[in-house]
Tab-separated table of C-alpha atoms in Angstrom:
chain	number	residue	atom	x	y	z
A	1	UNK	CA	-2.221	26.872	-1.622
A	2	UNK	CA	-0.652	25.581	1.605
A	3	UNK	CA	0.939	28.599	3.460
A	4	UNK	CA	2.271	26.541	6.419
A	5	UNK	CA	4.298	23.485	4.375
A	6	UNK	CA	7.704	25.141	5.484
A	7	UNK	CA	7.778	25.576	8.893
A	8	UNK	CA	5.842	22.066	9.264
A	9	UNK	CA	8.994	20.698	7.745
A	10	UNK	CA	11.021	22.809	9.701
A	11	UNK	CA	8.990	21.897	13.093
A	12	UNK	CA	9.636	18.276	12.026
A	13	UNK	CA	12.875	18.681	11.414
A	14	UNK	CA	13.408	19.804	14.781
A	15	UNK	CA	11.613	17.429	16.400
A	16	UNK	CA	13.749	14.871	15.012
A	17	UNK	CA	17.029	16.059	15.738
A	18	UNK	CA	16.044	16.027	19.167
A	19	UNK	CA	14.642	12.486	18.948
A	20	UNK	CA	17.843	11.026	17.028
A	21	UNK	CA	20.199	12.422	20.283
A	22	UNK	CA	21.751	10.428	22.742
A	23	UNK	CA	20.187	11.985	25.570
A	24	UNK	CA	16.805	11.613	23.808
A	25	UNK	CA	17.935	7.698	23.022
A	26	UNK	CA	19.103	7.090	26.290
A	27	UNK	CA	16.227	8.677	28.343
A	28	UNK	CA	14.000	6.157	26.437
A	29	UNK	CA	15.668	2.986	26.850
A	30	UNK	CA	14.831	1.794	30.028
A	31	UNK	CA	14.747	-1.768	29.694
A	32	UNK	CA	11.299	-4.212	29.122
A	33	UNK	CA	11.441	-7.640	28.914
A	34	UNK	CA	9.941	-8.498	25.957
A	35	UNK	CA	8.297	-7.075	22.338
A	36	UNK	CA	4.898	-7.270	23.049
A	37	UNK	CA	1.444	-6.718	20.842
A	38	UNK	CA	-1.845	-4.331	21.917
A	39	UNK	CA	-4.832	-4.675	20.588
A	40	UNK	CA	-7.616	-2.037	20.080
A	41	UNK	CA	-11.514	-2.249	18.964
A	42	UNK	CA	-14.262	0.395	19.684
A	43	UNK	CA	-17.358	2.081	17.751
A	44	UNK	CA	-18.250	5.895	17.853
A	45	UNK	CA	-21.372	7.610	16.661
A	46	UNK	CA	-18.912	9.826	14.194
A	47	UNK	CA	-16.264	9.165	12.787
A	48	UNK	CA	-14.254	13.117	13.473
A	49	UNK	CA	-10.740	13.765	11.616
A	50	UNK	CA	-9.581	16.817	12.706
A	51	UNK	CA	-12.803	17.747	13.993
A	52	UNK	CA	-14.506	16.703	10.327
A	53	UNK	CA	-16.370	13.529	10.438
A	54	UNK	CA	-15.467	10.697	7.577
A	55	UNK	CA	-18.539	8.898	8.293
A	56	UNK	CA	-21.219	11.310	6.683
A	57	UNK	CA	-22.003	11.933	10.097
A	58	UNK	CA	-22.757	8.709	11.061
A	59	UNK	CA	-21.556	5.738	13.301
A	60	UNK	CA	-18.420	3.947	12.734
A	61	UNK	CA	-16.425	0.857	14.004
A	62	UNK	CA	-12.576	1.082	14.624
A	63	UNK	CA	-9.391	-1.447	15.429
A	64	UNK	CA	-5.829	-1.617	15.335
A	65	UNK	CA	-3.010	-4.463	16.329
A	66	UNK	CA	0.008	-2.216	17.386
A	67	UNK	CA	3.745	-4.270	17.890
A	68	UNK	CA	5.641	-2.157	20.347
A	69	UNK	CA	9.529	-3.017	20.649
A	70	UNK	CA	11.216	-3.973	24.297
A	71	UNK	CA	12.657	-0.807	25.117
A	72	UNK	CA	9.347	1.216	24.329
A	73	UNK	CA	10.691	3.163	21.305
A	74	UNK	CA	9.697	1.910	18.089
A	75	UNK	CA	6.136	0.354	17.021
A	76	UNK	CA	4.114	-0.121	13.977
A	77	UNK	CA	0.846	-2.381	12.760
A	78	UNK	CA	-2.188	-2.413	10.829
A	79	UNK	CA	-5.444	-0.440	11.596
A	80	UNK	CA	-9.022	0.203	9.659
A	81	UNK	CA	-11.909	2.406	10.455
A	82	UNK	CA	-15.510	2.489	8.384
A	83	UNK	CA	-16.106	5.911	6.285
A	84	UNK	CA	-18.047	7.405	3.387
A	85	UNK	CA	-16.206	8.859	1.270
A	86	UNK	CA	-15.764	8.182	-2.015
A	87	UNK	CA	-17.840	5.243	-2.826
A	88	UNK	CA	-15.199	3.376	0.103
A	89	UNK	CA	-16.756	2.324	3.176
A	90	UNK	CA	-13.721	0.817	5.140
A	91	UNK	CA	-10.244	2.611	5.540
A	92	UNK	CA	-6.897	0.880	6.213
A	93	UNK	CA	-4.096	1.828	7.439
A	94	UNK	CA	-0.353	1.202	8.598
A	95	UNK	CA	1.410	3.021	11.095
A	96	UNK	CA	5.166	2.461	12.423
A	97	UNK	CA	6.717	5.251	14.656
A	98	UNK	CA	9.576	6.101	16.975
A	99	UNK	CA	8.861	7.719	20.495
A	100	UNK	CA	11.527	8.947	22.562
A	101	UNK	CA	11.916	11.396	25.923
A	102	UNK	CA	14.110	13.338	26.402
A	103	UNK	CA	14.722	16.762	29.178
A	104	UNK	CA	10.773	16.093	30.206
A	105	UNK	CA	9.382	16.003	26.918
A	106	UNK	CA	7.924	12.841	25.442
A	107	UNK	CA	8.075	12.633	21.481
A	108	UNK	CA	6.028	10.938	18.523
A	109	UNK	CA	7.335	10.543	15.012
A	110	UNK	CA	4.907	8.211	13.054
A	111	UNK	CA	4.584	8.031	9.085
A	112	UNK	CA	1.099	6.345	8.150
A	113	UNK	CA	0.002	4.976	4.590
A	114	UNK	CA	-3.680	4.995	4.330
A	115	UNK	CA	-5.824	3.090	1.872
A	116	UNK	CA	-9.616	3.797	1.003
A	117	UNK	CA	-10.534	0.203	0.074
A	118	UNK	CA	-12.774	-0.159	-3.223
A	119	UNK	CA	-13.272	3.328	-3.411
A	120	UNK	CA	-15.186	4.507	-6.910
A	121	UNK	CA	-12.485	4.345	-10.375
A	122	UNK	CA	-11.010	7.702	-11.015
A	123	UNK	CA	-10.634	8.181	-6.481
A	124	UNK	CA	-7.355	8.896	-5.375
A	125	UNK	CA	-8.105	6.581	-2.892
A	126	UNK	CA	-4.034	6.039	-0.651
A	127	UNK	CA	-2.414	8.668	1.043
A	128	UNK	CA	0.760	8.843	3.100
A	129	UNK	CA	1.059	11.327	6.549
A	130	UNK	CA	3.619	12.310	8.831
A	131	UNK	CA	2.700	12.858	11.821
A	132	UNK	CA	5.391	14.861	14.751
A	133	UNK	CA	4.218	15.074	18.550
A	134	UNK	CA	5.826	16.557	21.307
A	135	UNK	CA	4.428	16.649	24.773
A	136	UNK	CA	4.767	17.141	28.278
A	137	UNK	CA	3.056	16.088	31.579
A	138	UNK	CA	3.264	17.246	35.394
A	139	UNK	CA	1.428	16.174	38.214
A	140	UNK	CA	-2.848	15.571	36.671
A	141	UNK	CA	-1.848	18.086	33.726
A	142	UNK	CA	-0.724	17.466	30.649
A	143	UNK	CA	-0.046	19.510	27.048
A	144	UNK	CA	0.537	18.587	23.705
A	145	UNK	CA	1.788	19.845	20.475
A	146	UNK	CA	1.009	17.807	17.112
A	147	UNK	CA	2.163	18.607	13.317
A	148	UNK	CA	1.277	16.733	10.670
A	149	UNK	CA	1.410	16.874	6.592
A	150	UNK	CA	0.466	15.546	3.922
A	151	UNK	CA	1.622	15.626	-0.053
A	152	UNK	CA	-1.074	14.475	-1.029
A	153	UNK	CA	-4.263	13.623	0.749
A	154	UNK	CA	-7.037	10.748	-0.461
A	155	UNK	CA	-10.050	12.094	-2.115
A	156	UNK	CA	-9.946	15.633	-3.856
A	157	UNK	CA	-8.124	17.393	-1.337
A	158	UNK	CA	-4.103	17.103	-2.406
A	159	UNK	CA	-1.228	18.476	0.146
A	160	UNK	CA	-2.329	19.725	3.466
A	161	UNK	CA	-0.865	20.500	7.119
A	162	UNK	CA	-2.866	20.719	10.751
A	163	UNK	CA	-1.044	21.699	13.625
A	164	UNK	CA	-2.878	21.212	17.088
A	165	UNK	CA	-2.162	22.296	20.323
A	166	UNK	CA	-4.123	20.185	23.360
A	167	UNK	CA	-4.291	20.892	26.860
A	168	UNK	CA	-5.347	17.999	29.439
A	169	UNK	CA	-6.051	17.222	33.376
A	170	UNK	CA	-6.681	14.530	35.120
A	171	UNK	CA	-9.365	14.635	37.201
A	172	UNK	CA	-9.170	11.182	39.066
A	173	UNK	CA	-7.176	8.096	38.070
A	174	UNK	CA	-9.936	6.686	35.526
A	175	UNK	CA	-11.369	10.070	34.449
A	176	UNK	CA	-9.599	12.266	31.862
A	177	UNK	CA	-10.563	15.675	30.166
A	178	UNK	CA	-9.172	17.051	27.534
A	179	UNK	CA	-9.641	20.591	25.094
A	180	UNK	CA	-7.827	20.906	21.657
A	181	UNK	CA	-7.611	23.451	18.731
A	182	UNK	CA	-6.232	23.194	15.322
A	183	UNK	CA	-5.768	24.800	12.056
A	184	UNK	CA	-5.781	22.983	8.598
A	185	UNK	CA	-4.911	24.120	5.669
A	186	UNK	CA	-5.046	22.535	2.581
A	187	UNK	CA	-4.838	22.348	-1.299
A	188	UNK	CA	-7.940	21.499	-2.796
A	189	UNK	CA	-10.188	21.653	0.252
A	190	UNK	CA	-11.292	24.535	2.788
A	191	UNK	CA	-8.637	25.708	5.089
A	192	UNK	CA	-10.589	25.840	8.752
A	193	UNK	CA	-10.262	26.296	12.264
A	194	UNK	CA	-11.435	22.952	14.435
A	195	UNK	CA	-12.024	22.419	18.144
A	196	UNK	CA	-13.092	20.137	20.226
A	197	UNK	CA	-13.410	19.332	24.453
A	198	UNK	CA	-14.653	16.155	26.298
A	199	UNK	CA	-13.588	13.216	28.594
A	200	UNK	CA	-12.589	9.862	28.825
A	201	UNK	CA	-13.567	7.805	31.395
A	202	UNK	CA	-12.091	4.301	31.949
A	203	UNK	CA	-15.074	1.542	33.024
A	204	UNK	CA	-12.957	-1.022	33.460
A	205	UNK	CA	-8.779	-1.354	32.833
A	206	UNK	CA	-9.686	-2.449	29.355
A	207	UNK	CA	-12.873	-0.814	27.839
A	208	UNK	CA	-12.865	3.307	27.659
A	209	UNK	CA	-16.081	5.974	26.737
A	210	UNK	CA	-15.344	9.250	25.776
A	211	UNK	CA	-17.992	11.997	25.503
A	212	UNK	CA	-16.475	14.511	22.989
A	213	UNK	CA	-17.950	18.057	21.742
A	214	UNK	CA	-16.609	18.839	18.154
A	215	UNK	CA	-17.592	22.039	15.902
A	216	UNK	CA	-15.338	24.065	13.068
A	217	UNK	CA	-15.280	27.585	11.455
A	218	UNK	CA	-16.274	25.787	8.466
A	219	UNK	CA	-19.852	24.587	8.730
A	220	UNK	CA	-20.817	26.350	5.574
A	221	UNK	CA	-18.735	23.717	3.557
A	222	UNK	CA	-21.329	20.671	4.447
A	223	UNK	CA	-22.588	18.314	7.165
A	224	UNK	CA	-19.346	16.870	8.079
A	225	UNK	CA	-17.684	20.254	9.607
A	226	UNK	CA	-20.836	21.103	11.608
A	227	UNK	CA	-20.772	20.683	15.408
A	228	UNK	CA	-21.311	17.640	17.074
A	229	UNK	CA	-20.883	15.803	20.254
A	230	UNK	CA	-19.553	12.530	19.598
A	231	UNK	CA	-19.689	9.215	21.778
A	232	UNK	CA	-17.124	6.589	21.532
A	233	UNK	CA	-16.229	3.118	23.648
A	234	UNK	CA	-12.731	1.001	23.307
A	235	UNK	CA	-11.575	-2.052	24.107
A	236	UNK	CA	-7.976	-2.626	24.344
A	237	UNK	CA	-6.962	-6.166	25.038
C-alpha cells in the first residue's frame, strides 16, 4: 500500500498555494510578445521512467508540440513515446501546466493524461499524473525537488507516488551534468529506490545528447530496473 499518498498531497498542496499568490503571479509575468509553439523530437537507446525502462530495454523514439502562453506561465500539448508494455508499442500523452517564480524559486504544476495506444483487451491502458516541481538555481548550480502521484497507474501497477530530489552544475554554457535520486512507491508494483547521473551536451542550439547512467535497488524484479547507461539526442525546433 502507498505509505507516502498524504504528504504528496500535502507537498502539492503547498506548492500551490505558493504558485496561486500574487507575489508568485507577479514575479512571473514579465511580459512576451506573443504565444508561441516548441517543438521536440529525439531517439534514446532506453526508454527510463523513473530510472525503469518502458522499452524492454530497448531503443525508443520521442516528440512533443508544447503551446506556451505570452507571459511564460501556462502551457500544454500533445506528446508520444514508443514502449513495450502491454501488447502497446506507442504511448500518448497530454500535458498542460502552470509555472510560476516566486522569492527565487521557480515552480511546475503539470497534470498529464497518458494513453497506451492498442494495448492488449483486459490492459488498463490511460492513466492520469500530477506532477509538482520546485526548484532553484545560482550562479552554474542548480537543485530540484519533484513530487508526483498517481491514482491509478496504466498496466498492473494502480496508485503510486515518486518524489526526486536532483542536483545540477553547469560546467560550460553547452555542457550540463546532472545526479538524481528517487523513491517510488506503489500499489501493485515494487516500491524501489532509483538513481541516475550523466550530461547533456548541446551540439548545436537545436539538437542535444545526453549520456545518462541509470541503476535501481530493484534489479531482482526484471530487466527493466537493472542498470544501464542510456544515450539520447533531441531536436527542438
Amino acid at each position: 500500500m502507498i505509505r507516502t499518498a498524504v504528504p504528496t498531497f500535502a507537498a502539492l498542496g503547498l506548492f500551490a498555494a505558493l504558485a496561486a499568490s500574487p507575489v508568485a503571479a507577479q514575479a512571473a509575468s514579465g511580459p512576451s510578445a506573443r504565444d508561441a509553439w516548441s517543438f521536440e523530437l529525439g531517439a534514446g537507446t532506453d526508454n527510463r521512467s523513473k530510472n525503469a525502462s518502458k522499452s524492454g530495454n530497448d531503443g525508443y523514439a520521442f516528440g512533443s508540440a508544447t503551446w506556451q502562453s505570452a507571459n511564460g506561465l501556462f502551457y500544454a500539448g500533445p506528446g508520444f513515446d514508443t514502449i513495450q508494455s502491454g501488447g502497446s508499442r506507442i504511448e500518448a500523452e497530454f500535458v498542460a501546466g502552470y509555472q510560476p517564480e516566486a522569492f527565487g524559486y521557480r515552480f511546475d504544476f503539470n497534470l498529464a493524461y497518458k494513453n497506451r495506444l492498442g494495448a492488449d483487451a483486459g490492459y488498463d491502458q490511460d492513466t492520469w499524473e500530477l506532477t509538482g516541481n520546485v526548484s532553484r538555481a545560482i550562479g552554474p548550480a542548480d537543485a530540484r525537488l519533484q513530487v508526483q502521484y498517481s491514482p491509478d497507474a496504466a498496466g498492473a501497477t494502480r496508485a503510486f507516488t515518486w518524489v526526486e530530489a536532483r542536483l545540477g552544475w553547469d560546467f560550460t554554457p553547452r555542457l550540463n551534468g546532472t545526479a538524481a535520486v528517487g523513491r517510488r512507491e506503489q500499489d501493485g508494483g515494487p516500491d524501489y529506490t532509483g538513481w541516475n547521473a550523466g550530461v547533456t551536451y548541446d551540439l548545436t542550439d537545436a539538437l542535444s545528447l545526453d549520456v545518462r547512467y541509470h541503476d535501481t535497488d530493484a534489479d531482482t524484479y526484471g530487466e527493466q530496473y537493472k542498470q544501464a547507461l542510456v544515450a539520447k539526442v533531441a531536436y527542438d525546433f
